[in-house]
Coordinates of C-alpha atoms in Angstrom, one line a residue:
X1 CA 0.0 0.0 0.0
X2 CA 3.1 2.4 0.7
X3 CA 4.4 1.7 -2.5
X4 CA 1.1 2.4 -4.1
X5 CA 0.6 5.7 -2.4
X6 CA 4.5 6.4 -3.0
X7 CA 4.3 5.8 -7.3
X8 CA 1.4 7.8 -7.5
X9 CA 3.2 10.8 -5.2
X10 CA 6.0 10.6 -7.5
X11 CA 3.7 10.6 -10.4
X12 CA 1.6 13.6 -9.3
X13 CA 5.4 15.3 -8.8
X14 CA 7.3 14.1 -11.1
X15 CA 5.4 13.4 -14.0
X16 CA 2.7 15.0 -14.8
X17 CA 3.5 18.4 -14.7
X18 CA 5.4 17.5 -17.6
X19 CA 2.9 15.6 -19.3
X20 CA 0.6 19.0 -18.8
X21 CA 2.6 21.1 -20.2
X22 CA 3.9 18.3 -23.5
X23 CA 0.0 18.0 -23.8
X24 CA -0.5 22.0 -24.1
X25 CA 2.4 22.4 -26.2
X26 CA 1.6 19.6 -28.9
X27 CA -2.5 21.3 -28.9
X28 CA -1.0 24.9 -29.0
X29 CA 1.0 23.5 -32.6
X30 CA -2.1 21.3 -34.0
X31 CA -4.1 24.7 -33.8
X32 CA -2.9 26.1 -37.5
X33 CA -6.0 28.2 -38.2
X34 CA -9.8 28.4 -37.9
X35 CA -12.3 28.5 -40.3
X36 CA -16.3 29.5 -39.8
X37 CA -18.7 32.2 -39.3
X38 CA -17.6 35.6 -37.7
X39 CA -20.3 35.4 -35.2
X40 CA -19.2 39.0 -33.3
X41 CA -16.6 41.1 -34.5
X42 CA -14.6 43.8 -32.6
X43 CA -11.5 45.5 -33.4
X44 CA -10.0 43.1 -30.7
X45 CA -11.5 40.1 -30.5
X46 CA -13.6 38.1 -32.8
X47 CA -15.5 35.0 -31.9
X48 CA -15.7 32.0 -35.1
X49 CA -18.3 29.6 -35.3
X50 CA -16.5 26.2 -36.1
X51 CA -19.6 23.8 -36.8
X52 CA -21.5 24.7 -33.7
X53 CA -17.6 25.1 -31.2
X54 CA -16.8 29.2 -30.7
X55 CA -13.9 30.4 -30.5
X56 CA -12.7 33.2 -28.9
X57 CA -9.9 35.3 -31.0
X58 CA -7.6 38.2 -29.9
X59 CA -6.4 40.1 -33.5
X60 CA -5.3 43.2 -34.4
X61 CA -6.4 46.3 -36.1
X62 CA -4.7 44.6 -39.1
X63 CA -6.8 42.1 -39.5
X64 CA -10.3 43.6 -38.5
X65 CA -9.8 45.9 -40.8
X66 CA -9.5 42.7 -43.5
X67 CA -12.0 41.0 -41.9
X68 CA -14.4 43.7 -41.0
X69 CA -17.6 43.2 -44.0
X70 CA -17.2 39.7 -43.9
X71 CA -19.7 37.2 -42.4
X72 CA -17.4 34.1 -42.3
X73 CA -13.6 33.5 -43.5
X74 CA -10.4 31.5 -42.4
X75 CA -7.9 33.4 -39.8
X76 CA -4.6 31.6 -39.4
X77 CA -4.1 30.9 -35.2
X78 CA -1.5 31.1 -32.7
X79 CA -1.8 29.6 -29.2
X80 CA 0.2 32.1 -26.9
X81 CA 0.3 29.7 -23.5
X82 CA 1.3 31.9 -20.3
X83 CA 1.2 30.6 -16.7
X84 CA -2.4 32.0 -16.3
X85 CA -4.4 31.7 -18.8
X86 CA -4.3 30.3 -22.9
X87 CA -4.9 32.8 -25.6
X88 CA -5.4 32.0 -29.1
X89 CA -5.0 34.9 -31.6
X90 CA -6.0 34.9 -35.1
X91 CA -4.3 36.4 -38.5
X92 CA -6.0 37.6 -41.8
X93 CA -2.8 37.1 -43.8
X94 CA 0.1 34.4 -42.9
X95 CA 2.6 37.0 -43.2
X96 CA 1.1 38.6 -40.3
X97 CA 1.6 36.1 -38.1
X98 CA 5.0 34.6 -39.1
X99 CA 5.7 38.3 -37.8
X100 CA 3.9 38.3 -34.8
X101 CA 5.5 35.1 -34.2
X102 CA 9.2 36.7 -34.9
X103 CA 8.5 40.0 -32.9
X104 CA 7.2 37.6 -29.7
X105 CA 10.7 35.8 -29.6
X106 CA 12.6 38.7 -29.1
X107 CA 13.0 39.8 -25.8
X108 CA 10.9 42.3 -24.0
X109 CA 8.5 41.7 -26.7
X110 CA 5.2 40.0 -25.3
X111 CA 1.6 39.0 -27.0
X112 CA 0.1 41.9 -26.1
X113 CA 3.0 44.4 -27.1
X114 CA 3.2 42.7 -30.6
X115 CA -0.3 42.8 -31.1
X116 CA -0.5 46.1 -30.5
X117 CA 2.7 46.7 -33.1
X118 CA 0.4 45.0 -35.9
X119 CA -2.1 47.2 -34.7
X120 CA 0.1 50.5 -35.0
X121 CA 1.5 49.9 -38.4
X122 CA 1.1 47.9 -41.1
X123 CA 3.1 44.3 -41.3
X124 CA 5.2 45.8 -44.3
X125 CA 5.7 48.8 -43.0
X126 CA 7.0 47.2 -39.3
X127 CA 9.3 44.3 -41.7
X128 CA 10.3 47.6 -43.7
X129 CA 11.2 49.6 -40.5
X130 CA 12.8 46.4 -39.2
X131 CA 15.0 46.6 -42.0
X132 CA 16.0 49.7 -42.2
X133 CA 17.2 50.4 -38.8
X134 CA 14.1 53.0 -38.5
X135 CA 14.3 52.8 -34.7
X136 CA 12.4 56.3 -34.1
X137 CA 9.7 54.6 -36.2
X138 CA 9.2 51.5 -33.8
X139 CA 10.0 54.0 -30.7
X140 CA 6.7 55.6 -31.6
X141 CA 4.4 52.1 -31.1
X142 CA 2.6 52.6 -27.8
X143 CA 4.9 49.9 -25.4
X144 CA 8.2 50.5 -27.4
X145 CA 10.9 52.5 -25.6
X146 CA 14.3 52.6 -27.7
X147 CA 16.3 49.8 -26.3
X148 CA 13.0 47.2 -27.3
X149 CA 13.1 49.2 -30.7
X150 CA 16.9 48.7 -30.8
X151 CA 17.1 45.4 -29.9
X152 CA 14.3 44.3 -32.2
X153 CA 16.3 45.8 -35.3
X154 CA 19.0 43.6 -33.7
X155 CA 17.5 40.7 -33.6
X156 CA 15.5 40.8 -36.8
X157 CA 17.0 42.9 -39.3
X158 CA 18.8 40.1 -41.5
X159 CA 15.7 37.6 -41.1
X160 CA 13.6 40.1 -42.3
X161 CA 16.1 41.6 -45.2
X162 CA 15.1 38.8 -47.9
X163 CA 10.8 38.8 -47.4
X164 CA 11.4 42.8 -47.5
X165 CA 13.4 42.5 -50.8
X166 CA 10.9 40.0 -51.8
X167 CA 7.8 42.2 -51.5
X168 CA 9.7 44.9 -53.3
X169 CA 10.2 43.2 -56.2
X170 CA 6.6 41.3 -55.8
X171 CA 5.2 45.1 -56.2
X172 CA 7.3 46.4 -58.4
X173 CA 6.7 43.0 -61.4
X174 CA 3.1 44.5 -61.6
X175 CA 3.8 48.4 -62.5
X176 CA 6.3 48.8 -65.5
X177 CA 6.4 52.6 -65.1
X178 CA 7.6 52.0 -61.4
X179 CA 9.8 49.5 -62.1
X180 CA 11.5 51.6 -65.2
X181 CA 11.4 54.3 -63.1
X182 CA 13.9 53.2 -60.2
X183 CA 16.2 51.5 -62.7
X184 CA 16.6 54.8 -64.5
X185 CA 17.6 56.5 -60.6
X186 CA 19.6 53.7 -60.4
X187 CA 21.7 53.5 -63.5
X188 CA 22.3 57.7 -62.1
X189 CA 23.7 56.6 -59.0
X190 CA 20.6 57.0 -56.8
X191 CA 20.7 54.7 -53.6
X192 CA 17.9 52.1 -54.1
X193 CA 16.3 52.4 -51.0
X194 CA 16.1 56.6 -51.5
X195 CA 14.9 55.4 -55.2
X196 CA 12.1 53.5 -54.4
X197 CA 10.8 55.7 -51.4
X198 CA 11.0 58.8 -53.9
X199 CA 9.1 56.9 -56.8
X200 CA 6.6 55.9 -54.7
X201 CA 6.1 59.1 -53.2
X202 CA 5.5 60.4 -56.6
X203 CA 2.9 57.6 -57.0
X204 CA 1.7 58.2 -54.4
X205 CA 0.9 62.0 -54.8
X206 CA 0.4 61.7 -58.9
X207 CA -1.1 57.7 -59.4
X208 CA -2.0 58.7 -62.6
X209 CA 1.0 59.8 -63.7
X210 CA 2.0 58.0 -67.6
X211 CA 5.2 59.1 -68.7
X212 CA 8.2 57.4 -66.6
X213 CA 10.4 60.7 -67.4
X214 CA 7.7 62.7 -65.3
X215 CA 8.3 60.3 -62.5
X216 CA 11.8 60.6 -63.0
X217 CA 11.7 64.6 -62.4
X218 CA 9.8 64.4 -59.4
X219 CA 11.7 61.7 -58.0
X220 CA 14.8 63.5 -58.7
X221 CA 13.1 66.9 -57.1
X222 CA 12.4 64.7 -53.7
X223 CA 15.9 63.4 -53.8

């Protein structure tokens, strides 16, 4: 009877504590997204209809904004676990949250402070700041003093160089004018990051702009 009462002691001790947490773990990764019906929507917190289950959502401004007309749809999950309580938040894009899920492993960097990033800014335009070192950018996110910024430019500036680049080019293959616009500041010498952020500018102001030498001019006039 000691024995009995000894094994299960041990197991109560021992054991299962780590079989809790293994069985958390292995639910948190088998949780890749949720599909169903946007039964209440905030800017916060959505709740999904998953063939009669709810779920309860945490997303950001990002995403509502996606998500915000539409009566059903497919969010891509992650299950934060803390010592308190399980959260599962919820991504319009994929992009979103493989950077939600960067920003959380770096230091200083919790759910809520990451959410509220993707809530600040827009995922390319945190990646972008990310990449170029734009530290007074990420200062100005609510949560974000200068050594987080700093050490988040750190940590992910060279994981984040390449899916920047990538979404350059991914945005620049469907406008011609655009894209024969920063070669041409190019070819002068122009550095390609002052290039691209004085074309767009230029969009930006004049989108209807049809003669790449016009763009050029401005560009040139910004530089």
């Amino acid at each position: 009877m000691q024995k009995i009462v000894m094994a299960k002691a041990i197991y109560h001790i021992c054991i299962f504590p780590y079989y809790h947490i293994a069985f958390h773990l292995i639910f948190a990764v088998m949780i890749a997204f949720v599909r169903g019906s946007f039964v209440q929507k905030t800017p916060a917190v959505v709740h999904v209809d998953v063939n009669g289950v709810g779920y309860e959502v945490q997303i950001s401004l990002n995403t509502y904004s996606s998500i915000e007309h539409l009566q059903q749809g497919l969010l891509h999950t992650y299950l934060h676990i803390r010592e308190d309580a399980q959260v599962l938040y919820g991504f319009f894009d994929v992009k979103e949250k493989e950077l939600f899920v960067q920003l959380i492993a770096v230091n200083g960097i919790g759910a809520a402070t990451a959410r509220v990033m993707l809530s600040s800014m827009k995922p390319t335009e945190i990646s972008r700041a990310i990449v170029q070192g734009n530290v007074k950018l990420l200062e100005s996110i609510k949560g974000i003093g200068k050594k987080t910024a700093e050490r988040v430019v750190l940590e992910l500036r060279d994981k984040l160089s390449k899916q920047v680049n990538d979404l350059n080019i991914a945005a620049l293959a469907g406008n011609t004018l655009e894209q024969d616009a920063l070669n041409a500041l190019l070819a002068l010498g122009i550095g390609r990051q002052a290039a691209e952020q004085a074309v767009k500018k230029v969009l930006t102001a004049s989108p209807a702009s049809e003669k790449v030498e016009d763009i050029i001019k401005q560009a040139l006039k910004i530089l």
